[in-house]
PDB file of C-alpha atoms in Angstrom:
ATOM      1  CA  MET A   1      26.280 -36.221  10.323  1.00 48.00           C
ATOM      2  CA  ASN A   2      27.009 -32.967  11.938  1.00 54.00           C
ATOM      3  CA  ASN A   3      28.922 -31.854   8.851  1.00 57.00           C
ATOM      4  CA  ASN A   4      26.202 -32.783   6.747  1.00 55.00           C
ATOM      5  CA  LEU A   5      23.716 -30.486   8.636  1.00 53.00           C
ATOM      6  CA  LEU A   6      26.433 -27.761   8.864  1.00 56.00           C
ATOM      7  CA  GLN A   7      26.538 -28.177   4.756  1.00 63.00           C
ATOM      8  CA  LEU A   8      22.766 -28.236   4.746  1.00 67.00           C
ATOM      9  CA  GLU A   9      22.269 -24.985   7.151  1.00 73.00           C
ATOM     10  CA  SER A  10      24.992 -23.352   4.953  1.00 77.00           C
ATOM     11  CA  LEU A  11      22.777 -23.109   1.883  1.00 80.00           C
ATOM     12  CA  PRO A  12      21.060 -19.833   1.104  1.00 85.00           C
ATOM     13  CA  ASN A  13      17.305 -19.060   1.916  1.00 84.00           C
ATOM     14  CA  GLU A  14      16.656 -18.849  -1.582  1.00 87.00           C
ATOM     15  CA  ILE A  15      17.675 -22.576  -2.282  1.00 87.00           C
ATOM     16  CA  PHE A  16      15.215 -23.719   0.748  1.00 86.00           C
ATOM     17  CA  ALA A  17      12.601 -21.456  -0.988  1.00 85.00           C
ATOM     18  CA  SER A  18      12.957 -23.178  -4.118  1.00 87.00           C
ATOM     19  CA  ILE A  19      12.905 -26.764  -2.241  1.00 84.00           C
ATOM     20  CA  PHE A  20       9.622 -25.859  -0.444  1.00 85.00           C
ATOM     21  CA  GLU A  21       7.460 -25.438  -3.343  1.00 85.00           C
ATOM     22  CA  PHE A  22       7.618 -28.882  -4.117  1.00 85.00           C
ATOM     23  CA  LEU A  23       6.258 -29.914  -0.519  1.00 84.00           C
ATOM     24  CA  GLN A  24       2.949 -29.868   0.964  1.00 85.00           C
ATOM     25  CA  CYS A  25       2.157 -27.281   3.662  1.00 86.00           C
ATOM     26  CA  PRO A  26       1.819 -29.559   6.429  1.00 84.00           C
ATOM     27  CA  GLU A  27       4.482 -31.890   5.749  1.00 84.00           C
ATOM     28  CA  LEU A  28       6.933 -28.847   5.315  1.00 86.00           C
ATOM     29  CA  PHE A  29       6.332 -27.604   8.428  1.00 86.00           C
ATOM     30  CA  GLN A  30       6.107 -30.974  10.263  1.00 84.00           C
ATOM     31  CA  ALA A  31      10.173 -31.191   8.954  1.00 84.00           C
ATOM     32  CA  PHE A  32      11.195 -27.716   9.492  1.00 85.00           C
ATOM     33  CA  TYR A  33       9.079 -25.834  11.890  1.00 86.00           C
ATOM     34  CA  HIS A  34      10.860 -25.338  15.281  1.00 84.00           C
ATOM     35  CA  LEU A  35      14.052 -26.396  14.203  1.00 83.00           C
ATOM     36  CA  ASN A  36      15.953 -23.057  14.709  1.00 86.00           C
ATOM     37  CA  SER A  37      14.560 -19.412  14.332  1.00 87.00           C
ATOM     38  CA  ARG A  38      15.919 -19.024  10.521  1.00 88.00           C
ATOM     39  CA  PHE A  39      13.746 -22.129   9.390  1.00 86.00           C
ATOM     40  CA  ASN A  40      10.864 -20.537  11.560  1.00 86.00           C
ATOM     41  CA  ASN A  41      11.374 -17.268   9.858  1.00 89.00           C
ATOM     42  CA  LEU A  42      11.718 -18.321   6.351  1.00 88.00           C
ATOM     43  CA  LEU A  43       8.603 -20.615   6.617  1.00 85.00           C
ATOM     44  CA  GLN A  44       6.509 -17.726   8.043  1.00 86.00           C
ATOM     45  CA  SER A  45       7.741 -15.527   5.162  1.00 87.00           C
ATOM     46  CA  LEU A  46       6.969 -17.987   2.166  1.00 87.00           C
ATOM     47  CA  PRO A  47       4.593 -15.829  -0.222  1.00 86.00           C
ATOM     48  CA  TYR A  48       2.973 -19.305  -1.837  1.00 86.00           C
ATOM     49  CA  LEU A  49       2.162 -21.392   1.212  1.00 91.00           C
ATOM     50  CA  THR A  50      -1.120 -22.947  -0.114  1.00 90.00           C
ATOM     51  CA  LEU A  51      -3.722 -25.678   1.606  1.00 90.00           C
ATOM     52  CA  ASN A  52      -6.087 -27.627  -0.204  1.00 89.00           C
ATOM     53  CA  LEU A  53      -8.795 -28.704   1.874  1.00 86.00           C
ATOM     54  CA  LEU A  54     -10.247 -31.718   0.529  1.00 79.00           C
ATOM     55  CA  THR A  55     -11.722 -33.296   3.588  1.00 67.00           C
ATOM     56  CA  ASN A  56     -12.174 -31.588   7.188  1.00 62.00           C
ATOM     57  CA  TYR A  57      -8.757 -31.292   8.991  1.00 62.00           C
ATOM     58  CA  ASN A  58      -8.552 -33.105  12.184  1.00 61.00           C
ATOM     59  CA  ASN A  59      -4.341 -33.085  12.131  1.00 60.00           C
ATOM     60  CA  ASN A  60      -3.397 -31.341  15.513  1.00 65.00           C
ATOM     61  CA  ASN A  61      -0.377 -29.952  13.648  1.00 70.00           C
ATOM     62  CA  ASN A  62      -2.127 -26.464  12.783  1.00 79.00           C
ATOM     63  CA  ASP A  63       0.886 -24.238  13.135  1.00 80.00           C
ATOM     64  CA  PHE A  64       0.999 -23.396   9.681  1.00 88.00           C
ATOM     65  CA  PHE A  65      -2.522 -21.964   9.645  1.00 90.00           C
ATOM     66  CA  PRO A  66      -1.544 -18.471  10.224  1.00 90.00           C
ATOM     67  CA  TYR A  67       0.775 -18.304   7.381  1.00 92.00           C
ATOM     68  CA  ILE A  68      -1.178 -19.639   4.860  1.00 93.00           C
ATOM     69  CA  ARG A  69      -1.420 -17.322   1.773  1.00 94.00           C
ATOM     70  CA  SER A  70      -3.844 -19.492  -0.323  1.00 94.00           C
ATOM     71  CA  LEU A  71      -6.810 -21.550   1.213  1.00 95.00           C
ATOM     72  CA  ILE A  72      -8.776 -23.898  -1.040  1.00 93.00           C
ATOM     73  CA  ILE A  73     -11.933 -25.493   0.761  1.00 92.00           C
ATOM     74  CA  ASP A  74     -13.781 -28.128  -0.993  1.00 86.00           C
ATOM     75  CA  ARG A  75     -17.313 -29.346  -0.610  1.00 79.00           C
ATOM     76  CA  ALA A  76     -19.532 -29.894   2.858  1.00 73.00           C
ATOM     77  CA  ILE A  77     -15.926 -28.856   4.573  1.00 83.00           C
ATOM     78  CA  ASP A  78     -16.365 -26.066   7.679  1.00 84.00           C
ATOM     79  CA  ILE A  79     -13.607 -24.802   9.138  1.00 87.00           C
ATOM     80  CA  ASN A  80     -12.853 -21.532  11.224  1.00 89.00           C
ATOM     81  CA  LEU A  81     -11.502 -18.734   8.873  1.00 91.00           C
ATOM     82  CA  CYS A  82     -10.170 -16.817  11.492  1.00 89.00           C
ATOM     83  CA  ARG A  83      -7.438 -19.380  11.604  1.00 89.00           C
ATOM     84  CA  PHE A  84      -6.064 -17.946   8.624  1.00 91.00           C
ATOM     85  CA  MET A  85      -4.972 -14.500   9.197  1.00 88.00           C
ATOM     86  CA  GLN A  86      -2.611 -13.923   6.416  1.00 92.00           C
ATOM     87  CA  ILE A  87      -4.610 -15.336   3.486  1.00 94.00           C
ATOM     88  CA  ARG A  88      -4.700 -13.258   0.448  1.00 95.00           C
ATOM     89  CA  SER A  89      -6.495 -16.187  -1.956  1.00 96.00           C
ATOM     90  CA  LEU A  90      -9.628 -18.164  -1.244  1.00 96.00           C
ATOM     91  CA  THR A  91     -11.508 -20.404  -3.204  1.00 94.00           C
ATOM     92  CA  LEU A  92     -14.583 -22.241  -1.771  1.00 91.00           C
ATOM     93  CA  ARG A  93     -16.260 -25.168  -4.145  1.00 88.00           C
ATOM     94  CA  TYR A  94     -19.726 -26.095  -3.074  1.00 86.00           C
ATOM     95  CA  PRO A  95     -19.488 -23.972   0.097  1.00 88.00           C
ATOM     96  CA  THR A  96     -21.906 -24.597   3.404  1.00 85.00           C
ATOM     97  CA  ASP A  97     -24.005 -22.053   4.811  1.00 86.00           C
ATOM     98  CA  GLN A  98     -22.092 -22.032   7.704  1.00 88.00           C
ATOM     99  CA  LEU A  99     -18.776 -21.007   5.733  1.00 89.00           C
ATOM    100  CA  LEU A 100     -20.494 -18.486   3.545  1.00 89.00           C
ATOM    101  CA  ALA A 101     -21.847 -16.832   6.685  1.00 90.00           C
ATOM    102  CA  GLN A 102     -18.164 -16.708   8.121  1.00 92.00           C
ATOM    103  CA  LEU A 103     -16.934 -15.223   4.789  1.00 91.00           C
ATOM    104  CA  ILE A 104     -19.791 -12.358   5.086  1.00 90.00           C
ATOM    105  CA  SER A 105     -19.300 -11.183   8.426  1.00 90.00           C
ATOM    106  CA  ASN A 106     -15.435 -11.676   8.658  1.00 87.00           C
ATOM    107  CA  SER A 107     -13.948  -8.589   8.734  1.00 81.00           C
ATOM    108  CA  SER A 108     -10.454  -9.197   9.194  1.00 80.00           C
ATOM    109  CA  LEU A 109      -9.837 -10.996   5.741  1.00 86.00           C
ATOM    110  CA  HIS A 110      -7.308  -9.139   3.373  1.00 90.00           C
ATOM    111  CA  LEU A 111      -8.160 -11.107   0.245  1.00 95.00           C
ATOM    112  CA  GLU A 112      -6.807 -10.155  -3.043  1.00 96.00           C
ATOM    113  CA  HIS A 113      -8.231 -13.031  -5.252  1.00 97.00           C
ATOM    114  CA  LEU A 114     -11.647 -14.636  -3.957  1.00 96.00           C
ATOM    115  CA  SER A 115     -13.569 -17.734  -5.774  1.00 94.00           C
ATOM    116  CA  VAL A 116     -16.945 -19.070  -4.829  1.00 90.00           C
ATOM    117  CA  ASN A 117     -18.422 -21.521  -7.252  1.00 83.00           C
ATOM    118  CA  HIS A 118     -20.609 -24.156  -7.398  1.00 73.00           C
ATOM    119  CA  MET A 119     -23.208 -22.822  -5.137  1.00 71.00           C
ATOM    120  CA  HIS A 120     -25.830 -25.256  -3.934  1.00 72.00           C
ATOM    121  CA  VAL A 121     -29.547 -24.341  -4.278  1.00 70.00           C
ATOM    122  CA  SER A 122     -29.711 -24.141  -0.234  1.00 68.00           C
ATOM    123  CA  VAL A 123     -27.460 -21.414  -0.090  1.00 72.00           C
ATOM    124  CA  LEU A 124     -28.824 -18.909  -2.422  1.00 73.00           C
ATOM    125  CA  ASN A 125     -30.019 -16.963   0.239  1.00 78.00           C
ATOM    126  CA  TYR A 126     -26.547 -15.643   0.963  1.00 81.00           C
ATOM    127  CA  ILE A 127     -26.357 -14.107  -2.466  1.00 80.00           C
ATOM    128  CA  PRO A 128     -27.363 -10.767  -1.839  1.00 81.00           C
ATOM    129  CA  ASN A 129     -25.099 -10.325   1.536  1.00 85.00           C
ATOM    130  CA  LEU A 130     -22.492 -11.990  -0.460  1.00 86.00           C
ATOM    131  CA  CYS A 131     -22.688  -9.428  -3.191  1.00 87.00           C
ATOM    132  CA  ASP A 132     -22.842  -6.519  -0.960  1.00 88.00           C
ATOM    133  CA  LYS A 133     -19.663  -7.799   0.889  1.00 90.00           C
ATOM    134  CA  VAL A 134     -17.622  -7.439  -2.497  1.00 92.00           C
ATOM    135  CA  PHE A 135     -19.432  -4.407  -4.427  1.00 93.00           C
ATOM    136  CA  SER A 136     -19.142  -2.470  -0.673  1.00 92.00           C
ATOM    137  CA  ASN A 137     -15.392  -2.573  -0.955  1.00 92.00           C
ATOM    138  CA  SER A 138     -15.391  -4.789   2.268  1.00 92.00           C
ATOM    139  CA  PHE A 139     -12.458  -6.496   0.674  1.00 93.00           C
ATOM    140  CA  SER A 140     -10.391  -3.347  -0.166  1.00 93.00           C
ATOM    141  CA  LYS A 141      -7.584  -5.299  -1.833  1.00 95.00           C
ATOM    142  CA  LEU A 142      -9.484  -7.466  -3.919  1.00 96.00           C
ATOM    143  CA  LYS A 143      -7.996  -7.971  -7.384  1.00 97.00           C
ATOM    144  CA  SER A 144      -9.904 -10.918  -9.130  1.00 98.00           C
ATOM    145  CA  CYS A 145     -13.418 -12.170  -8.081  1.00 96.00           C
ATOM    146  CA  HIS A 146     -15.511 -15.367  -9.160  1.00 93.00           C
ATOM    147  CA  LEU A 147     -18.860 -15.462  -7.806  1.00 86.00           C
ATOM    148  CA  LEU A 148     -22.305 -17.340  -8.710  1.00 69.00           C
ATOM    149  CA  GLU A 149     -21.622 -19.232 -12.020  1.00 62.00           C
ATOM    150  CA  TRP A 150     -25.292 -19.331 -12.430  1.00 56.00           C
ATOM    151  CA  GLY A 151     -26.715 -17.144  -9.665  1.00 64.00           C
ATOM    152  CA  THR A 152     -28.152 -13.577 -10.828  1.00 72.00           C
ATOM    153  CA  ILE A 153     -26.472 -10.557  -9.181  1.00 79.00           C
ATOM    154  CA  VAL A 154     -28.411  -8.021  -7.340  1.00 75.00           C
ATOM    155  CA  LYS A 155     -27.600  -4.656  -5.959  1.00 80.00           C
ATOM    156  CA  ASN A 156     -28.616  -2.008  -3.077  1.00 74.00           C
ATOM    157  CA  SER A 157     -27.500   1.405  -2.112  1.00 70.00           C
ATOM    158  CA  GLN A 158     -23.997  -0.153  -0.710  1.00 78.00           C
ATOM    159  CA  TRP A 159     -22.096  -0.445  -3.844  1.00 89.00           C
ATOM    160  CA  THR A 160     -19.147   1.725  -4.031  1.00 93.00           C
ATOM    161  CA  ILE A 161     -15.954   2.154  -6.070  1.00 94.00           C
ATOM    162  CA  LEU A 162     -13.841  -0.968  -6.314  1.00 96.00           C
ATOM    163  CA  PRO A 163     -10.201   0.485  -7.481  1.00 96.00           C
ATOM    164  CA  CYS A 164      -8.355  -2.602  -7.217  1.00 97.00           C
ATOM    165  CA  LEU A 165     -10.664  -5.016  -8.704  1.00 98.00           C
ATOM    166  CA  TYR A 166      -9.088  -6.261 -12.433  1.00 98.00           C
ATOM    167  CA  ILE A 167     -10.849  -9.114 -12.819  1.00 98.00           C
ATOM    168  CA  LEU A 168     -14.663 -10.104 -12.410  1.00 97.00           C
ATOM    169  CA  LYS A 169     -16.560 -13.511 -13.437  1.00 94.00           C
ATOM    170  CA  ILE A 170     -20.327 -13.354 -12.340  1.00 91.00           C
ATOM    171  CA  GLY A 171     -23.437 -15.226 -13.527  1.00 85.00           C
ATOM    172  CA  LYS A 172     -26.498 -13.812 -14.949  1.00 85.00           C
ATOM    173  CA  ILE A 173     -26.934 -10.066 -14.944  1.00 88.00           C
ATOM    174  CA  ASP A 174     -29.149  -7.324 -16.405  1.00 87.00           C
ATOM    175  CA  LEU A 175     -28.051  -3.917 -18.202  1.00 89.00           C
ATOM    176  CA  PHE A 176     -28.724  -2.119 -15.033  1.00 89.00           C
ATOM    177  CA  ILE A 177     -26.309  -4.455 -12.958  1.00 90.00           C
ATOM    178  CA  TYR A 178     -23.944  -4.446 -16.113  1.00 93.00           C
ATOM    179  CA  LYS A 179     -23.798  -0.406 -15.888  1.00 92.00           C
ATOM    180  CA  SER A 180     -23.451  -0.208 -12.160  1.00 92.00           C
ATOM    181  CA  ILE A 181     -20.387  -2.723 -12.575  1.00 95.00           C
ATOM    182  CA  LEU A 182     -18.748  -0.684 -15.209  1.00 96.00           C
ATOM    183  CA  SER A 183     -19.444   2.464 -12.862  1.00 95.00           C
ATOM    184  CA  SER A 184     -18.110   0.667  -9.543  1.00 95.00           C
ATOM    185  CA  CYS A 185     -15.071  -1.037 -11.184  1.00 97.00           C
ATOM    186  CA  PRO A 186     -13.031   1.890 -12.980  1.00 97.00           C
ATOM    187  CA  ASN A 187      -9.856  -0.486 -13.348  1.00 98.00           C
ATOM    188  CA  LEU A 188     -11.654  -3.652 -14.631  1.00 98.00           C
ATOM    189  CA  TYR A 189      -9.967  -5.422 -17.666  1.00 99.00           C
ATOM    190  CA  PHE A 190     -11.622  -8.811 -17.518  1.00 99.00           C
ATOM    191  CA  LEU A 191     -15.186  -9.343 -17.280  1.00 98.00           C
ATOM    192  CA  GLN A 192     -16.742 -12.956 -17.714  1.00 95.00           C
ATOM    193  CA  LEU A 193     -20.649 -13.455 -17.287  1.00 91.00           C
ATOM    194  CA  ALA A 194     -23.313 -16.145 -17.900  1.00 86.00           C
ATOM    195  CA  THR A 195     -25.461 -13.729 -19.938  1.00 84.00           C
ATOM    196  CA  ILE A 196     -26.932 -10.285 -20.219  1.00 81.00           C
ATOM    197  CA  ILE A 197     -30.785  -9.505 -20.452  1.00 78.00           C
ATOM    198  CA  SER A 198     -32.943  -6.471 -21.073  1.00 78.00           C
ATOM    199  CA  SER A 199     -33.919  -4.212 -17.997  1.00 73.00           C
ATOM    200  CA  ASN A 200     -35.755  -0.905 -17.413  1.00 69.00           C
ATOM    201  CA  THR A 201     -33.322   1.281 -16.642  1.00 68.00           C
ATOM    202  CA  SER A 202     -32.472   4.938 -18.240  1.00 71.00           C
ATOM    203  CA  ILE A 203     -29.169   5.080 -16.349  1.00 76.00           C
ATOM    204  CA  ARG A 204     -26.240   6.507 -18.395  1.00 82.00           C
ATOM    205  CA  ILE A 205     -22.722   6.131 -17.805  1.00 88.00           C
ATOM    206  CA  ARG A 206     -19.540   7.176 -19.135  1.00 92.00           C
ATOM    207  CA  PRO A 207     -17.623   4.714 -21.523  1.00 95.00           C
ATOM    208  CA  HIS A 208     -15.406   2.276 -19.718  1.00 97.00           C
ATOM    209  CA  LEU A 209     -11.925   2.787 -21.134  1.00 97.00           C
ATOM    210  CA  ASN A 210     -10.191   0.085 -19.260  1.00 98.00           C
ATOM    211  CA  LEU A 211     -11.982  -3.107 -20.000  1.00 98.00           C
ATOM    212  CA  LYS A 212     -10.289  -4.893 -22.691  1.00 98.00           C
ATOM    213  CA  ARG A 213     -11.698  -8.534 -22.414  1.00 98.00           C
ATOM    214  CA  ILE A 214     -15.582  -9.767 -22.454  1.00 98.00           C
ATOM    215  CA  VAL A 215     -16.619 -13.352 -22.440  1.00 96.00           C
ATOM    216  CA  ILE A 216     -20.185 -14.224 -22.292  1.00 92.00           C
ATOM    217  CA  ARG A 217     -20.540 -17.907 -21.378  1.00 86.00           C
ATOM    218  CA  THR A 218     -24.470 -18.554 -21.775  1.00 81.00           C
ATOM    219  CA  THR A 219     -25.780 -22.205 -21.493  1.00 72.00           C
ATOM    220  CA  ALA A 220     -28.845 -24.019 -22.352  1.00 67.00           C
ATOM    221  CA  PHE A 221     -30.242 -23.115 -19.104  1.00 66.00           C
ATOM    222  CA  VAL A 222     -29.814 -19.748 -19.008  1.00 70.00           C
ATOM    223  CA  GLU A 223     -31.707 -16.848 -20.880  1.00 72.00           C
ATOM    224  CA  ARG A 224     -30.030 -16.161 -24.074  1.00 78.00           C
ATOM    225  CA  TRP A 225     -28.705 -12.466 -24.507  1.00 81.00           C
ATOM    226  CA  THR A 226     -30.227 -10.718 -27.817  1.00 84.00           C
ATOM    227  CA  ASP A 227     -28.854  -8.507 -30.215  1.00 87.00           C
ATOM    228  CA  ASP A 228     -30.285  -5.421 -28.742  1.00 88.00           C
ATOM    229  CA  ASP A 229     -28.730  -6.102 -25.483  1.00 89.00           C
ATOM    230  CA  MET A 230     -25.417  -6.861 -26.908  1.00 91.00           C
ATOM    231  CA  ASN A 231     -25.461  -3.744 -28.954  1.00 93.00           C
ATOM    232  CA  ILE A 232     -25.888  -1.807 -25.491  1.00 91.00           C
ATOM    233  CA  CYS A 233     -23.511  -3.843 -23.380  1.00 93.00           C
ATOM    234  CA  LEU A 234     -20.641  -2.988 -26.335  1.00 96.00           C
ATOM    235  CA  SER A 235     -21.496   0.708 -26.860  1.00 96.00           C
ATOM    236  CA  TYR A 236     -20.040   1.042 -23.056  1.00 96.00           C
ATOM    237  CA  VAL A 237     -16.443  -0.527 -23.955  1.00 98.00           C
ATOM    238  CA  PRO A 238     -14.834   1.067 -27.194  1.00 98.00           C
ATOM    239  CA  ASN A 239     -11.421  -0.022 -26.194  1.00 98.00           C
ATOM    240  CA  LEU A 240     -12.364  -3.887 -26.094  1.00 98.00           C
ATOM    241  CA  GLU A 241      -9.823  -6.024 -27.768  1.00 98.00           C
ATOM    242  CA  TYR A 242     -10.839  -9.773 -27.003  1.00 99.00           C
ATOM    243  CA  LEU A 243     -14.370 -10.737 -27.319  1.00 98.00           C
ATOM    244  CA  SER A 244     -15.696 -14.279 -26.688  1.00 97.00           C
ATOM    245  CA  VAL A 245     -19.554 -15.396 -26.668  1.00 94.00           C
ATOM    246  CA  HIS A 246     -21.251 -18.648 -25.984  1.00 89.00           C
ATOM    247  CA  GLN A 247     -24.401 -19.110 -27.671  1.00 84.00           C
ATOM    248  CA  PRO A 248     -26.867 -22.241 -27.502  1.00 79.00           C
ATOM    249  CA  SER A 249     -28.033 -23.163 -30.690  1.00 70.00           C
ATOM    250  CA  MET A 250     -30.817 -21.106 -32.727  1.00 57.00           C
ATOM    251  CA  ILE A 251     -30.888 -23.513 -35.753  1.00 53.00           C
ATOM    252  CA  PHE A 252     -34.561 -22.372 -36.495  1.00 51.00           C
ATOM    253  CA  SER A 253     -34.341 -18.964 -35.710  1.00 54.00           C
ATOM    254  CA  HIS A 254     -31.171 -17.667 -36.665  1.00 58.00           C
ATOM    255  CA  LYS A 255     -31.659 -14.499 -38.792  1.00 58.00           C
ATOM    256  CA  ASN A 256     -28.410 -11.949 -37.450  1.00 74.00           C
ATOM    257  CA  ASP A 257     -25.207 -11.265 -38.958  1.00 88.00           C
ATOM    258  CA  TRP A 258     -23.135 -12.985 -36.026  1.00 91.00           C
ATOM    259  CA  LEU A 259     -22.666  -9.363 -34.299  1.00 94.00           C
ATOM    260  CA  ALA A 260     -20.697  -8.169 -37.098  1.00 96.00           C
ATOM    261  CA  SER A 261     -22.830  -4.904 -37.453  1.00 95.00           C
ATOM    262  CA  ILE A 262     -22.626  -4.237 -33.699  1.00 96.00           C
ATOM    263  CA  ILE A 263     -18.967  -4.739 -33.571  1.00 97.00           C
ATOM    264  CA  ALA A 264     -18.228  -2.469 -36.578  1.00 96.00           C
ATOM    265  CA  CYS A 265     -20.194   0.184 -34.598  1.00 97.00           C
ATOM    266  CA  HIS A 266     -18.751   0.241 -31.237  1.00 98.00           C
ATOM    267  CA  LEU A 267     -15.501  -2.001 -31.175  1.00 98.00           C
ATOM    268  CA  PRO A 268     -12.881  -0.179 -33.295  1.00 97.00           C
ATOM    269  CA  CYS A 269      -9.751  -1.817 -31.382  1.00 98.00           C
ATOM    270  CA  LEU A 270     -11.040  -5.424 -31.482  1.00 98.00           C
ATOM    271  CA  HIS A 271      -8.281  -7.818 -32.088  1.00 98.00           C
ATOM    272  CA  GLN A 272     -10.061 -11.172 -31.638  1.00 98.00           C
ATOM    273  CA  PHE A 273     -13.748 -12.361 -31.781  1.00 98.00           C
ATOM    274  CA  HIS A 274     -14.439 -16.036 -30.889  1.00 97.00           C
ATOM    275  CA  TYR A 275     -18.199 -17.200 -31.293  1.00 94.00           C
ATOM    276  CA  TYR A 276     -19.260 -20.418 -29.680  1.00 92.00           C
ATOM    277  CA  PHE A 277     -22.070 -22.278 -30.970  1.00 89.00           C
ATOM    278  CA  HIS A 278     -23.473 -24.675 -28.852  1.00 84.00           C
ATOM    279  CA  ILE A 279     -25.385 -28.018 -30.952  1.00 82.00           C
ATOM    280  CA  PHE A 280     -27.127 -30.450 -28.598  1.00 76.00           C
ATOM    281  CA  ASP A 281     -28.267 -34.083 -29.424  1.00 67.00           C
ATOM    282  CA  ILE A 282     -31.808 -33.284 -29.489  1.00 57.00           C
ATOM    283  CA  GLU A 283     -31.185 -30.712 -32.343  1.00 57.00           C
ATOM    284  CA  ARG A 284     -29.125 -32.953 -34.432  1.00 60.00           C
ATOM    285  CA  ILE A 285     -32.106 -35.586 -34.323  1.00 55.00           C
ATOM    286  CA  MET A 286     -34.934 -32.953 -35.182  1.00 64.00           C
ATOM    287  CA  GLU A 287     -32.488 -31.365 -38.158  1.00 65.00           C
ATOM    288  CA  PRO A 288     -31.512 -33.885 -40.585  1.00 70.00           C
ATOM    289  CA  ASN A 289     -29.466 -31.257 -42.870  1.00 79.00           C
ATOM    290  CA  ILE A 290     -27.870 -30.252 -39.676  1.00 80.00           C
ATOM    291  CA  GLU A 291     -24.551 -30.419 -41.187  1.00 83.00           C
ATOM    292  CA  LEU A 292     -25.424 -28.385 -44.359  1.00 87.00           C
ATOM    293  CA  LEU A 293     -26.360 -25.641 -41.969  1.00 84.00           C
ATOM    294  CA  LEU A 294     -23.546 -25.560 -39.900  1.00 87.00           C
ATOM    295  CA  ASN A 295     -21.581 -25.104 -42.992  1.00 90.00           C
ATOM    296  CA  GLU A 296     -23.725 -22.206 -44.143  1.00 89.00           C
ATOM    297  CA  PHE A 297     -23.186 -20.618 -40.826  1.00 89.00           C
ATOM    298  CA  LYS A 298     -19.537 -20.960 -41.065  1.00 91.00           C
ATOM    299  CA  ARG A 299     -19.186 -19.362 -44.299  1.00 92.00           C
ATOM    300  CA  LYS A 300     -21.596 -16.425 -43.474  1.00 92.00           C
ATOM    301  CA  PHE A 301     -19.786 -15.924 -40.481  1.00 94.00           C
ATOM    302  CA  LYS A 302     -16.420 -15.715 -42.155  1.00 93.00           C
ATOM    303  CA  ILE A 303     -18.199 -13.417 -44.894  1.00 93.00           C
ATOM    304  CA  ALA A 304     -19.306 -11.185 -41.993  1.00 94.00           C
ATOM    305  CA  HIS A 305     -16.018 -10.873 -40.234  1.00 95.00           C
ATOM    306  CA  HIS A 306     -13.337 -11.364 -42.923  1.00 89.00           C
ATOM    307  CA  LYS A 307     -10.089  -9.875 -42.053  1.00 88.00           C
ATOM    308  CA  ARG A 308     -11.295  -7.284 -39.742  1.00 93.00           C
ATOM    309  CA  TYR A 309      -9.631  -8.978 -36.823  1.00 96.00           C
ATOM    310  CA  LEU A 310      -8.984 -12.480 -35.913  1.00 97.00           C
ATOM    311  CA  SER A 311     -12.533 -14.403 -35.871  1.00 96.00           C
ATOM    312  CA  ARG A 312     -13.316 -17.901 -35.018  1.00 96.00           C
ATOM    313  CA  PHE A 313     -16.524 -19.756 -35.383  1.00 95.00           C
ATOM    314  CA  ILE A 314     -16.424 -22.858 -32.940  1.00 94.00           C
ATOM    315  CA  ILE A 315     -19.068 -25.557 -33.049  1.00 90.00           C
ATOM    316  CA  ILE A 316     -19.339 -27.203 -29.320  1.00 86.00           C
ATOM    317  CA  ARG A 317     -21.466 -30.408 -29.837  1.00 82.00           C
ATOM    318  CA  ALA A 318     -22.847 -31.925 -26.484  1.00 73.00           C
ATOM    319  CA  GLN A 319     -26.054 -33.595 -24.925  1.00 69.00           C
ATOM    320  CA  LEU A 320     -28.611 -31.299 -23.423  1.00 59.00           C
ATOM    321  CA  ILE A 321     -28.731 -33.559 -20.240  1.00 55.00           C
TER     322      ILE A 321
END
């Protein structure tokens, strides 16, 4: 037994670190923590320790809390975030108002990745303060941020420069907020939003040269973007390489050229363009020639974008409810 133990302990830390990747954090610490100083130091230094809280955690064994790097908290779970002093990635799914209040008031978190999604209507009053927390650069090391899948982003005077932010996923914004984001995030590479709508603003900004990818995921329950809004939006990102737009069906009023002229005017570096055209069940019932119309749309889309860049017209068939 002693020989086996000695052989086990003779393995290099790299081997143990590779093995530990396949173990859940609570079981990992229960098995190896406090065995000796070597294992203690190794466990404390692991850069990938992840805790996924699907239920309220009542286990007394919480020695590993201070060493968690990635924390995922599912719906209706409340826990003291101050117990996780080294988290770099935080994901909140259906967060409670108590948890959001903690996130907003906590000044000791050094997050690099933040995701807050599937927010319930009862916590919408936290949206302004949450936006202020992010865009005032309170998380000074933040590299990626996913906020408010269907909420509306608002702005106050506290916004400042976010030099580290690289990826941003947000909900509905207007052109004023869009320009403010571009001005505040000079190194932004990827931007995803629910839709972009008009606003009464004459603010002028410099073109954003680092933004390479934009995804606009409009749904049936979100106000659609217009060609005029898209024209302004794309005029500020001349180095864009990838554009993806989702548009609920406009079968009975579709008269544009699938953004071809806007892209030709503003996006000389575009490599890929994906257009997701959403068709709902009620439209298939109301329009008996729906398949003929869709084929015609595909044909016109192909002509409009042919050989200029890689383009795809993708039909999404879904139920409205």
